[in-house]
PDB file of C-alpha atoms in Angstrom:
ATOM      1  CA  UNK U  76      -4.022   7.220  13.475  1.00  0.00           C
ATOM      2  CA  UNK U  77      -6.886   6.541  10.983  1.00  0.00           C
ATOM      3  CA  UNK U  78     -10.591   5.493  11.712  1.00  0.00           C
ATOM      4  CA  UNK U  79     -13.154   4.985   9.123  1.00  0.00           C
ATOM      5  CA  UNK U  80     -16.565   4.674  10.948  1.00  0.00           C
ATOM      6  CA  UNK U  81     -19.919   3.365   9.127  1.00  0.00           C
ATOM      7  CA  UNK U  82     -18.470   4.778   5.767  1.00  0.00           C
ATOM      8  CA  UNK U  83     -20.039   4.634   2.637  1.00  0.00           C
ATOM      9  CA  UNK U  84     -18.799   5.611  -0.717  1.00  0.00           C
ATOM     10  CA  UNK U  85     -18.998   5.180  -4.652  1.00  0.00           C
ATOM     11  CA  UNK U  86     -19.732   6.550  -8.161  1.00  0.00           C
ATOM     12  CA  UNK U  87     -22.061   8.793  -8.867  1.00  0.00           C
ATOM     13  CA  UNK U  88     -25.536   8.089  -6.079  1.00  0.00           C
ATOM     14  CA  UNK U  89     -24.202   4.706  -5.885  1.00  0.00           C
ATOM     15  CA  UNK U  90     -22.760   2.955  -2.809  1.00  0.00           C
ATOM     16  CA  UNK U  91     -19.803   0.941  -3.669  1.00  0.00           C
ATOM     17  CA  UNK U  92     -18.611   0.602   0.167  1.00  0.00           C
ATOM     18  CA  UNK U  93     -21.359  -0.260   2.452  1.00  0.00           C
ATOM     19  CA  UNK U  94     -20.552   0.645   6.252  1.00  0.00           C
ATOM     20  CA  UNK U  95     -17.130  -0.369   6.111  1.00  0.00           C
ATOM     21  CA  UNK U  96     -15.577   0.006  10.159  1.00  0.00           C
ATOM     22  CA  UNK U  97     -11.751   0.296   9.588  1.00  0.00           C
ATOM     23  CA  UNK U  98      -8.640   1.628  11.745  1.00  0.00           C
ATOM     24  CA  UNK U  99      -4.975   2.022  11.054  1.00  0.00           C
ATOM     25  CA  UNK U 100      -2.471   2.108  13.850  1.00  0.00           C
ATOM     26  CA  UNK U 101       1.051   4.270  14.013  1.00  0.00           C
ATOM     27  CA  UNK U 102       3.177   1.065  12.545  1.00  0.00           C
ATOM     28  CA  UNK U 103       1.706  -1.035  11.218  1.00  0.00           C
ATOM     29  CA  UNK U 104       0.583  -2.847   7.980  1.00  0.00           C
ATOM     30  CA  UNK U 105      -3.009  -3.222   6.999  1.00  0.00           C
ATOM     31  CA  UNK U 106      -3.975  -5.905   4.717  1.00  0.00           C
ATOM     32  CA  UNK U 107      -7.246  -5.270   2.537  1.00  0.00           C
ATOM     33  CA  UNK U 108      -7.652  -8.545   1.060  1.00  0.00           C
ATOM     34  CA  UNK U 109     -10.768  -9.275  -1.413  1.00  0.00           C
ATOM     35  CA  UNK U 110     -11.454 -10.775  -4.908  1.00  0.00           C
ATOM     36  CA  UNK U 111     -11.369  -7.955  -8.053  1.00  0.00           C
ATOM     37  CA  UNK U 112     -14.065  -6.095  -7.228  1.00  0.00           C
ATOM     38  CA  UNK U 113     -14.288  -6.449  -3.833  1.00  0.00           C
ATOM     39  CA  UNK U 114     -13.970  -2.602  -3.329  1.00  0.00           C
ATOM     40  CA  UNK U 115     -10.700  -2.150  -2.415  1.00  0.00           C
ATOM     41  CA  UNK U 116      -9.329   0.270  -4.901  1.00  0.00           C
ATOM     42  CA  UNK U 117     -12.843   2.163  -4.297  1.00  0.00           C
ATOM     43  CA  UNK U 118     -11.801   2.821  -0.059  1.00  0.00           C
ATOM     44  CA  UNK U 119      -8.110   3.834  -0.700  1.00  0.00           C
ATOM     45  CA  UNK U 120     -10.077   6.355  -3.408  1.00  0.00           C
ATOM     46  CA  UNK U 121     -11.905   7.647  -0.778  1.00  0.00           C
ATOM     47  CA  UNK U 122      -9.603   7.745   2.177  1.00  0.00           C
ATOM     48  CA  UNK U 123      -6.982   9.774  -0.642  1.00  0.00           C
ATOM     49  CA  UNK U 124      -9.856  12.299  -0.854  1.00  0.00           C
ATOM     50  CA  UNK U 125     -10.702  11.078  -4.717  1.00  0.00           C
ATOM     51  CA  UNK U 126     -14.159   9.712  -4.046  1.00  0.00           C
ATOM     52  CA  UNK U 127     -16.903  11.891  -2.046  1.00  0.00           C
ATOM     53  CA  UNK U 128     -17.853  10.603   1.390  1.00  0.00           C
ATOM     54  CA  UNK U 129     -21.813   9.408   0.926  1.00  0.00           C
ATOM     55  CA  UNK U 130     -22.015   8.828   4.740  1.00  0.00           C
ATOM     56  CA  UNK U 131     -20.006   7.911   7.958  1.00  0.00           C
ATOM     57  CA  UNK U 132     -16.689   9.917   8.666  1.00  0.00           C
ATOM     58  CA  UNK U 133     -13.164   9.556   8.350  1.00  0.00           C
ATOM     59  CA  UNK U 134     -10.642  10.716  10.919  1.00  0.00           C
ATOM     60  CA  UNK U 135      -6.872  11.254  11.446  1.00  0.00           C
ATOM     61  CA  UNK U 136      -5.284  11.921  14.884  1.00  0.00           C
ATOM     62  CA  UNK U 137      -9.041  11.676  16.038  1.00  0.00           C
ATOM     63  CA  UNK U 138     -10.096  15.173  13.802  1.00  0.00           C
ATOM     64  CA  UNK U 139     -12.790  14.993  11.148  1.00  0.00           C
ATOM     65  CA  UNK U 140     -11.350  15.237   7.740  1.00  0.00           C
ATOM     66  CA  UNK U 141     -14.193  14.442   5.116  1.00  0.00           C
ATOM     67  CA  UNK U 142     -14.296  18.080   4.076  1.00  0.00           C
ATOM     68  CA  UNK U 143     -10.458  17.799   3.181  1.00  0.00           C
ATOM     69  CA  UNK U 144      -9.572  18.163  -0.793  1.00  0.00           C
ATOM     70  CA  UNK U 145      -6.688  15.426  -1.583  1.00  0.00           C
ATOM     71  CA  UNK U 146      -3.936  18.182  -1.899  1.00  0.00           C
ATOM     72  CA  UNK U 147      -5.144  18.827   1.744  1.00  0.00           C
ATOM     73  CA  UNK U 148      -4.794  15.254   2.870  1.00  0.00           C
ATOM     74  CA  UNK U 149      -1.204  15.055   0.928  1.00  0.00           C
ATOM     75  CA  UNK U 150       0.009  17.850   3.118  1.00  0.00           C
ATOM     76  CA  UNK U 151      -1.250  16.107   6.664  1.00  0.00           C
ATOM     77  CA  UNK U 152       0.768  12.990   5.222  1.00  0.00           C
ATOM     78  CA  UNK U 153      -1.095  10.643   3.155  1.00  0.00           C
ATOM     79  CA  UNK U 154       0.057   9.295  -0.016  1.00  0.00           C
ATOM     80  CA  UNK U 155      -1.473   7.274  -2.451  1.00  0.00           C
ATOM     81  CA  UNK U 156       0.641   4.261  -4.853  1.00  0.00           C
ATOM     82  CA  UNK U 157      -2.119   3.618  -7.615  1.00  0.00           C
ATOM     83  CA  UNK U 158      -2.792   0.148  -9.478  1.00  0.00           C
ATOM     84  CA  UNK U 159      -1.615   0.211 -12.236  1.00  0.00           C
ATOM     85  CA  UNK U 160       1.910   2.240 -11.935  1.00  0.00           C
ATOM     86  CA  UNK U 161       0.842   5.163 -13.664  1.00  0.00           C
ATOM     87  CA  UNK U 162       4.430   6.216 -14.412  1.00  0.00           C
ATOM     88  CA  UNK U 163       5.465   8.704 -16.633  1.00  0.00           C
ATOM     89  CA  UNK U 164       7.300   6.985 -19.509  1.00  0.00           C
ATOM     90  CA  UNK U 165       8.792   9.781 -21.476  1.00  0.00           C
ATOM     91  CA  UNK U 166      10.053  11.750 -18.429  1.00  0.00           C
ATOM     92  CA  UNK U 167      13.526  10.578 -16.462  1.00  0.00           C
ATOM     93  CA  UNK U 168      13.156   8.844 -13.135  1.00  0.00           C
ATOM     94  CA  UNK U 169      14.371  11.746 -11.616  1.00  0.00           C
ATOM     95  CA  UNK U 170      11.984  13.892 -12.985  1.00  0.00           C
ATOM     96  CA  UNK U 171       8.979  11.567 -11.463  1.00  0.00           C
ATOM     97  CA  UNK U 172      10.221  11.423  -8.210  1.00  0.00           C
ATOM     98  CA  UNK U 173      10.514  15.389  -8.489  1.00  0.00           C
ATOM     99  CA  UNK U 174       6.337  15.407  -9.113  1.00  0.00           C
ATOM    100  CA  UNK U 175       6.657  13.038  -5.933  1.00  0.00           C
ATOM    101  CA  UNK U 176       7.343  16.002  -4.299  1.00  0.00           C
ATOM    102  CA  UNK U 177       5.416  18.543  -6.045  1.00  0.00           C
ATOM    103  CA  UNK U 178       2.956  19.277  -3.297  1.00  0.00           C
ATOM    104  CA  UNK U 179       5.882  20.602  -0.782  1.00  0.00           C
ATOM    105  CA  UNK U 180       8.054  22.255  -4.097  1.00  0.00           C
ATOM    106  CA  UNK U 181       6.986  26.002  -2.189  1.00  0.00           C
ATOM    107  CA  UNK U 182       9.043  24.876   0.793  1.00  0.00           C
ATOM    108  CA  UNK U 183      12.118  23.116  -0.748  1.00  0.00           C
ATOM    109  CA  UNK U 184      15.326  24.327  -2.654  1.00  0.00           C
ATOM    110  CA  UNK U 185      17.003  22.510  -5.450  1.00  0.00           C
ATOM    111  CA  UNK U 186      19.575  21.130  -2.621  1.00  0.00           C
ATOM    112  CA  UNK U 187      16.326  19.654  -0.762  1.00  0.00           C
ATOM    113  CA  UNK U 188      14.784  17.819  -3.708  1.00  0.00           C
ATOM    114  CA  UNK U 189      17.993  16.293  -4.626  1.00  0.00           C
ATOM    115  CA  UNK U 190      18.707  15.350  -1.107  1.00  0.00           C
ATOM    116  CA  UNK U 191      15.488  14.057  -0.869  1.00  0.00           C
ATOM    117  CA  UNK U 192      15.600  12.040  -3.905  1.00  0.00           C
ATOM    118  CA  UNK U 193      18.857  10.286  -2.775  1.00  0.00           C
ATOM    119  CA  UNK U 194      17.590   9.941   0.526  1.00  0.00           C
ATOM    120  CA  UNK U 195      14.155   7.796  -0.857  1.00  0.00           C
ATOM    121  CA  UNK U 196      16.682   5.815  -3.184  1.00  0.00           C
ATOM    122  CA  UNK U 197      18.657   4.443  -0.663  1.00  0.00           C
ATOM    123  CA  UNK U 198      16.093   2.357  -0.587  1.00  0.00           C
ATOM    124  CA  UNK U 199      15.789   1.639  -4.503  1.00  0.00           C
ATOM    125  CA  UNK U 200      19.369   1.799  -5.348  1.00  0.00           C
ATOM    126  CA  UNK U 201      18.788   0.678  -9.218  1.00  0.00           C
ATOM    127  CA  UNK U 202      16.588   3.671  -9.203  1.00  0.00           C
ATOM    128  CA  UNK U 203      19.625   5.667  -8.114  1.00  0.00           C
ATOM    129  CA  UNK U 204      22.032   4.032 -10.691  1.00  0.00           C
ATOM    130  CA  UNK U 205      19.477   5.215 -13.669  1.00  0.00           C
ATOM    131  CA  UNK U 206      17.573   8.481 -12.714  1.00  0.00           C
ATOM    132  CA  UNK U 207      18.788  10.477 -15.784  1.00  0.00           C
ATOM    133  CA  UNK U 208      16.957   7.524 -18.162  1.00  0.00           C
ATOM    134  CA  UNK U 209      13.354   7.551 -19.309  1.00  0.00           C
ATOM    135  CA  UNK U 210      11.400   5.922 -17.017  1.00  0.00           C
ATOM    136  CA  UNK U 211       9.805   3.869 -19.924  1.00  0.00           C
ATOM    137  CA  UNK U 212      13.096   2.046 -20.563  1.00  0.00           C
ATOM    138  CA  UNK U 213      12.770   0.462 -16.960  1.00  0.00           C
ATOM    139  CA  UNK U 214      11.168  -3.109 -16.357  1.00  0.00           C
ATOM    140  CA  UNK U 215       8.173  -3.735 -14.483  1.00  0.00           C
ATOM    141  CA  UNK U 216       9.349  -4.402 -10.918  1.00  0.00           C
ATOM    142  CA  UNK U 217      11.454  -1.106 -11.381  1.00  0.00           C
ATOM    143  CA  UNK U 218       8.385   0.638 -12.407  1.00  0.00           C
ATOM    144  CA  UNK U 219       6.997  -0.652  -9.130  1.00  0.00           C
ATOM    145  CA  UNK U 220       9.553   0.415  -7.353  1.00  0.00           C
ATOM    146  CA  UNK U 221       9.659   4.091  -8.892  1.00  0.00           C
ATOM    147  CA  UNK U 222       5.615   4.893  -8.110  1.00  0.00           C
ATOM    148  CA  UNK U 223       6.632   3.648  -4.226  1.00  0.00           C
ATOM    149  CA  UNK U 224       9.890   6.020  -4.046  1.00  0.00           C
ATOM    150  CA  UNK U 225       7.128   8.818  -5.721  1.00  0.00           C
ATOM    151  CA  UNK U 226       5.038   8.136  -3.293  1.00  0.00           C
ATOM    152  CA  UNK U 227       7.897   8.448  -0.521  1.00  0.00           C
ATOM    153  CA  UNK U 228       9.096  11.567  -2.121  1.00  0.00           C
ATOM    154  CA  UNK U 229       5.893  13.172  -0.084  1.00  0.00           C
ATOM    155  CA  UNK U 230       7.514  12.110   3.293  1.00  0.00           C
ATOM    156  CA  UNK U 231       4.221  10.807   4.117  1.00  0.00           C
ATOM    157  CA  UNK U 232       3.154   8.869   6.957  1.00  0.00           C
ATOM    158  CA  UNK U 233       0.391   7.189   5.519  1.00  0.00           C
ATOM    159  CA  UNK U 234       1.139   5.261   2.085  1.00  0.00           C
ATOM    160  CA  UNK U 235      -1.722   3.653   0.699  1.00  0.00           C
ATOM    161  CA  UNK U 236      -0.356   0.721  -1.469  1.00  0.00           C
ATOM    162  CA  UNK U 237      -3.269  -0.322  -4.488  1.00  0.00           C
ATOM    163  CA  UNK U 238      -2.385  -3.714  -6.124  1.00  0.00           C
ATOM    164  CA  UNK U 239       1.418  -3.137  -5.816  1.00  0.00           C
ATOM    165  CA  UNK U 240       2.348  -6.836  -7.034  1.00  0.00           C
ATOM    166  CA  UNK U 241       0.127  -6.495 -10.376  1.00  0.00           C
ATOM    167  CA  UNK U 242       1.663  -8.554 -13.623  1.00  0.00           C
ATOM    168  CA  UNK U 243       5.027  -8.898 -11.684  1.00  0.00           C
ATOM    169  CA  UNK U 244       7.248 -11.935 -12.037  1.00  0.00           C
ATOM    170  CA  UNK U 245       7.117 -13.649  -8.649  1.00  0.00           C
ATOM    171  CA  UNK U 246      10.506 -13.335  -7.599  1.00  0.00           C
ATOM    172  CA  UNK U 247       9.936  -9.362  -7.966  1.00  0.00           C
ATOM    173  CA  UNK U 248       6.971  -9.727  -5.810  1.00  0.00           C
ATOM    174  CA  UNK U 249       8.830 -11.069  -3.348  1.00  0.00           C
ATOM    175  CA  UNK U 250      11.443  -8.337  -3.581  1.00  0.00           C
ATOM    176  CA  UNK U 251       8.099  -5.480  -3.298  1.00  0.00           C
ATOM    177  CA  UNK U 252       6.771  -7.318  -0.352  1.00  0.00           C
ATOM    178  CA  UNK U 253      10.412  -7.015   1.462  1.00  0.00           C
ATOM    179  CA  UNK U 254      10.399  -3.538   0.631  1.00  0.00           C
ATOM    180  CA  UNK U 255       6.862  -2.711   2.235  1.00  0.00           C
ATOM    181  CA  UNK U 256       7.854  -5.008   5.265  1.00  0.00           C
ATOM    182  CA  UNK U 257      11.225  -2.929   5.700  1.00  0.00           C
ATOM    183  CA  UNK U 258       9.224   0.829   5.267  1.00  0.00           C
ATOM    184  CA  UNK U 259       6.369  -0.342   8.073  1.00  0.00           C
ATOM    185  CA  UNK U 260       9.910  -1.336  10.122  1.00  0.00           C
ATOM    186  CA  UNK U 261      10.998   2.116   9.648  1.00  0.00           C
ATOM    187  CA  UNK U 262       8.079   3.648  11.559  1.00  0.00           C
ATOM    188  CA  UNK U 263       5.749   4.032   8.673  1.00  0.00           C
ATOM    189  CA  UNK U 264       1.878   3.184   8.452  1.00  0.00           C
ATOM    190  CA  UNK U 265       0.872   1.350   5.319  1.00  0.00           C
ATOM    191  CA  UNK U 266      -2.661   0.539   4.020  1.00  0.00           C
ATOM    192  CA  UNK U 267      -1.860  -2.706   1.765  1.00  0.00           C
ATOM    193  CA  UNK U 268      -5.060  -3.447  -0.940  1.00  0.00           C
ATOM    194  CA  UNK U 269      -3.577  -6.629  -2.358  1.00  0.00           C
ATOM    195  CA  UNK U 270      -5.334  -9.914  -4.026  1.00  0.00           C
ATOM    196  CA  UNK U 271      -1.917 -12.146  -3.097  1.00  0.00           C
ATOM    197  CA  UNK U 272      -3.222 -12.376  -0.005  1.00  0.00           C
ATOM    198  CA  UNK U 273      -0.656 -15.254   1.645  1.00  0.00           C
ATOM    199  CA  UNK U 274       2.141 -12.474   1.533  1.00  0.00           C
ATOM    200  CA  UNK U 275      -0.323  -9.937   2.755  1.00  0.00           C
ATOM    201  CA  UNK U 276      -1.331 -11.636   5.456  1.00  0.00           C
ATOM    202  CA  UNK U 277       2.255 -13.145   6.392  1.00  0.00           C
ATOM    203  CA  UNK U 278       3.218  -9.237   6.686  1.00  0.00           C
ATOM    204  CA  UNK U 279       0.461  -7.942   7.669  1.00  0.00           C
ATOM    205  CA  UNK U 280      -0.515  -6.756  11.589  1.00  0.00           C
ATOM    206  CA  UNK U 281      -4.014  -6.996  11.210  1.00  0.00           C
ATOM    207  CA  UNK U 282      -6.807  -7.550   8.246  1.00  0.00           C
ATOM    208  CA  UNK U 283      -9.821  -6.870   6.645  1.00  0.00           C
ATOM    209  CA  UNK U 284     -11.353  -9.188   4.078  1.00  0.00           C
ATOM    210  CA  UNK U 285     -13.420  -7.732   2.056  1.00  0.00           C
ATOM    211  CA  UNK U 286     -16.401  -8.675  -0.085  1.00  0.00           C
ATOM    212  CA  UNK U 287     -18.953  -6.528  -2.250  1.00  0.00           C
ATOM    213  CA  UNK U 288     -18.120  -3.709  -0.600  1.00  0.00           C
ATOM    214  CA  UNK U 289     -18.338  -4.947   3.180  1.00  0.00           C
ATOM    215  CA  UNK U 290     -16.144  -5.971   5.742  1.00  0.00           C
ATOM    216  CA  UNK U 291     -16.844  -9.896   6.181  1.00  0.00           C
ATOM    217  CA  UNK U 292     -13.575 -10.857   8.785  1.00  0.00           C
ATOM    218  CA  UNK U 293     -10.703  -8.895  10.490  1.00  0.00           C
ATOM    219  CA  UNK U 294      -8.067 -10.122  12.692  1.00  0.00           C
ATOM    220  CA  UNK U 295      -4.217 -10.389  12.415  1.00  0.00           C
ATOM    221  CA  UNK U 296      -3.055 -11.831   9.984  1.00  0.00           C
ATOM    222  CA  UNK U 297      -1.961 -14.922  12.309  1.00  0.00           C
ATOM    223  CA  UNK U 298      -5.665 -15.420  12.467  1.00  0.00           C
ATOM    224  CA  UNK U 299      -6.708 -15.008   9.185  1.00  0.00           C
ATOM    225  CA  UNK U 300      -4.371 -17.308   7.717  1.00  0.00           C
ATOM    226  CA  UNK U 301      -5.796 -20.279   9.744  1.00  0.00           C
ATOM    227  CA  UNK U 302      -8.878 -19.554   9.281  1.00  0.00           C
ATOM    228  CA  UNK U 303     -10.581 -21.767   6.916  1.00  0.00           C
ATOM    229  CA  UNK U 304     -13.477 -19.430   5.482  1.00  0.00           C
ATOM    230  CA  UNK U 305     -10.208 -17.337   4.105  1.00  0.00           C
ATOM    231  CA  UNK U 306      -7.965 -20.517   3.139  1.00  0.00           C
ATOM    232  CA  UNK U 307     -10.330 -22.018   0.648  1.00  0.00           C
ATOM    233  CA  UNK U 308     -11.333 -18.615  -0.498  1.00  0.00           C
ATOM    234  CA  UNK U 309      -7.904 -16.720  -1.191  1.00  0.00           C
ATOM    235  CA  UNK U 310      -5.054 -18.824  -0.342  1.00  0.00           C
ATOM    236  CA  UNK U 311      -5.664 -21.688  -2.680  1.00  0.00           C
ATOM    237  CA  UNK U 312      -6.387 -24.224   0.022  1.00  0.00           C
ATOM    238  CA  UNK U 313      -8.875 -26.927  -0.737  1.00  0.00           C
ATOM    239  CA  UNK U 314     -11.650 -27.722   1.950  1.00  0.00           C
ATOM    240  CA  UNK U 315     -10.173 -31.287   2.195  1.00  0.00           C
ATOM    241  CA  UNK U 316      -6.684 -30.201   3.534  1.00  0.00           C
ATOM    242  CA  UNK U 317      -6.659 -29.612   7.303  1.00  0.00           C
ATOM    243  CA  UNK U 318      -3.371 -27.343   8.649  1.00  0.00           C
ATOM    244  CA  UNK U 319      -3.053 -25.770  11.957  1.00  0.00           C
ATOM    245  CA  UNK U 320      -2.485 -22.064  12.183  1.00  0.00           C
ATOM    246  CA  UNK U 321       0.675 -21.774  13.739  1.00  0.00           C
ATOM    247  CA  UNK U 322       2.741 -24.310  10.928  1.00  0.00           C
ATOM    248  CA  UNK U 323       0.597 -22.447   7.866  1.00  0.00           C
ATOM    249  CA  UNK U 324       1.383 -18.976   9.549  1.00  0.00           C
ATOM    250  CA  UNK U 325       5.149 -19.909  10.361  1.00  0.00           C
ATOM    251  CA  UNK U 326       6.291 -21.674   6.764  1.00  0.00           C
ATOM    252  CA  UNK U 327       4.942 -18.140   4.972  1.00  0.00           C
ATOM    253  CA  UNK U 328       7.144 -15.995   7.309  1.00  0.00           C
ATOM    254  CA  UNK U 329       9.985 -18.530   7.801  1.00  0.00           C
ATOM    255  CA  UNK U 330       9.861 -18.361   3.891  1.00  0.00           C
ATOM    256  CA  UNK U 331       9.631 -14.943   3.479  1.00  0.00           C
ATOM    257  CA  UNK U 332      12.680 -14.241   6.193  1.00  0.00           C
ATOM    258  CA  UNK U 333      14.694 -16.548   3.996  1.00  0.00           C
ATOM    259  CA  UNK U 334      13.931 -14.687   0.794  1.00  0.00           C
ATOM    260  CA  UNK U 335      13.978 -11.571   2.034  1.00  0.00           C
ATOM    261  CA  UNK U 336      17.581 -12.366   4.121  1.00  0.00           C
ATOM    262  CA  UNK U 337      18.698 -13.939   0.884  1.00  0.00           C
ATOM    263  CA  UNK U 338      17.709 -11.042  -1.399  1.00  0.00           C
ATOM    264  CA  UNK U 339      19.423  -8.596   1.461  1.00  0.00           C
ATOM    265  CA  UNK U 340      22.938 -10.391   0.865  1.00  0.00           C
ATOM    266  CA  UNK U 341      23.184  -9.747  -3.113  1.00  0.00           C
TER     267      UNK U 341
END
């Protein structure tokens, strides 16, 4: 669906992302997984259109699209979920979900932006339960929650994720990580820039790791949780434990299908 080929991008003349080689498959979840800094926020920036393109190429459906603005790239189906939130506080839920859909407002009626909204909140039913209230009188997690359903509102079919577990409790990062597994189940392709990178990688189809700006390791995320280099590194594992792949890969994911089945049932 995506390629990025020998891409390089930044601020200003300087190159943040140094020949970074990246796809992203109808389906699936890619994991970006680096420290702060690493230059993950920096490639969503530029795949959204925000950044300039200093060299390499970016396609979709195998045509060219480094000359699109981001409006342009919103209407071919990409949407971006910033770090951060970014939430309008003194506006109702409702009324950010309806800037969700602002790019597409020429070709929907009142009946089609309401449907819509219910339609996204199906998924985020305590969004659904408090749309008329300020979206500033809503925790964290349902912050979260709101700039994904925005993001939805788009009907994208690219959703770029950017730090979507920042300062959450960990039982609501548990909760956002069931809710990105259950939209890739639903046919959609998600770019994941995360620094928890256990449940990224125990969702995730395939990886990059990224450091200063280059791509140091890919694989599945099967593979990239056993592999040492990215144990001691980002998974808290010290170089003196030794744990096969398969029993580190299936306790995350036998965890997270208990969690997420548990969490399902309430």
């Amino acid at each position: 669906m995506l390629e990025v080929t020998a891409f390089h991008t930044g601020y200003g003349g300087l190159d943040v992302i140094h020949g970074i080689d990246m796809s992203i498959g109808a389906g699936e979840i890619v994991a970006l997984v680096g420290a702060n800094g690493a230059g993950k926020s920096t490639l969503l920036k530029a795949i959204s259109g925000l950044l300039p393109v200093h060299a390499g190429q970016i396609r979709f459906e195998g045509q060219p699209i480094d000359h699109l603005s981001p409006r342009a790239r919103v209407l071919l189906g990409f949407a971006q979920v910033p770090e951060g939130r970014q939430v309008f506080g003194g506006l109702t839920v409702a009324e950010n979900l309806r800037l969700g859909a602002y790019v597409h407002r020429r070709g929907m009626s009142e009946a089609d932006i309401v449907g819509r909204i219910r339609e996204v909140c199906e998924r985020f039913p305590i969004l659904l339960e408090r749309l008329s209230e300020p979206v500033a009188n809503l925790s964290g997690g349902q912050q979260q929650m709101l700039v994904i359903a925005r993001g939805l509102m788009a009907r994208p079919r690219l959703l770029m994720l950017d730090e979507p577990s920042l300062g959450l409790a960990p039982v609501l990062v548990t909760e956002i990580f069931r809710l990105i597994a259950g939209l890739r189940d639903r046919g959609l392709s998600i770019v994941l820039a995360e620094q928890n990178a256990k449940l990224s990688l125990a969702i995730a189809d395939r990886a990059y790791v990224i450091e200063m700006g280059r791509v140091v390791l890919t694989g599945t995320g099967f593979e990239l949780l056993g592999r040492t280099e990215v144990a001691e590194r980002y998974l808290g594992v010290g170089k003196g434990v030794r744990v096969s792949n398969a029993p580190r890969h299936e306790q995350l994911v036998g965890r997270l299908k208990q969690i997420f089945a548990s969490a399902g049932s309430e």
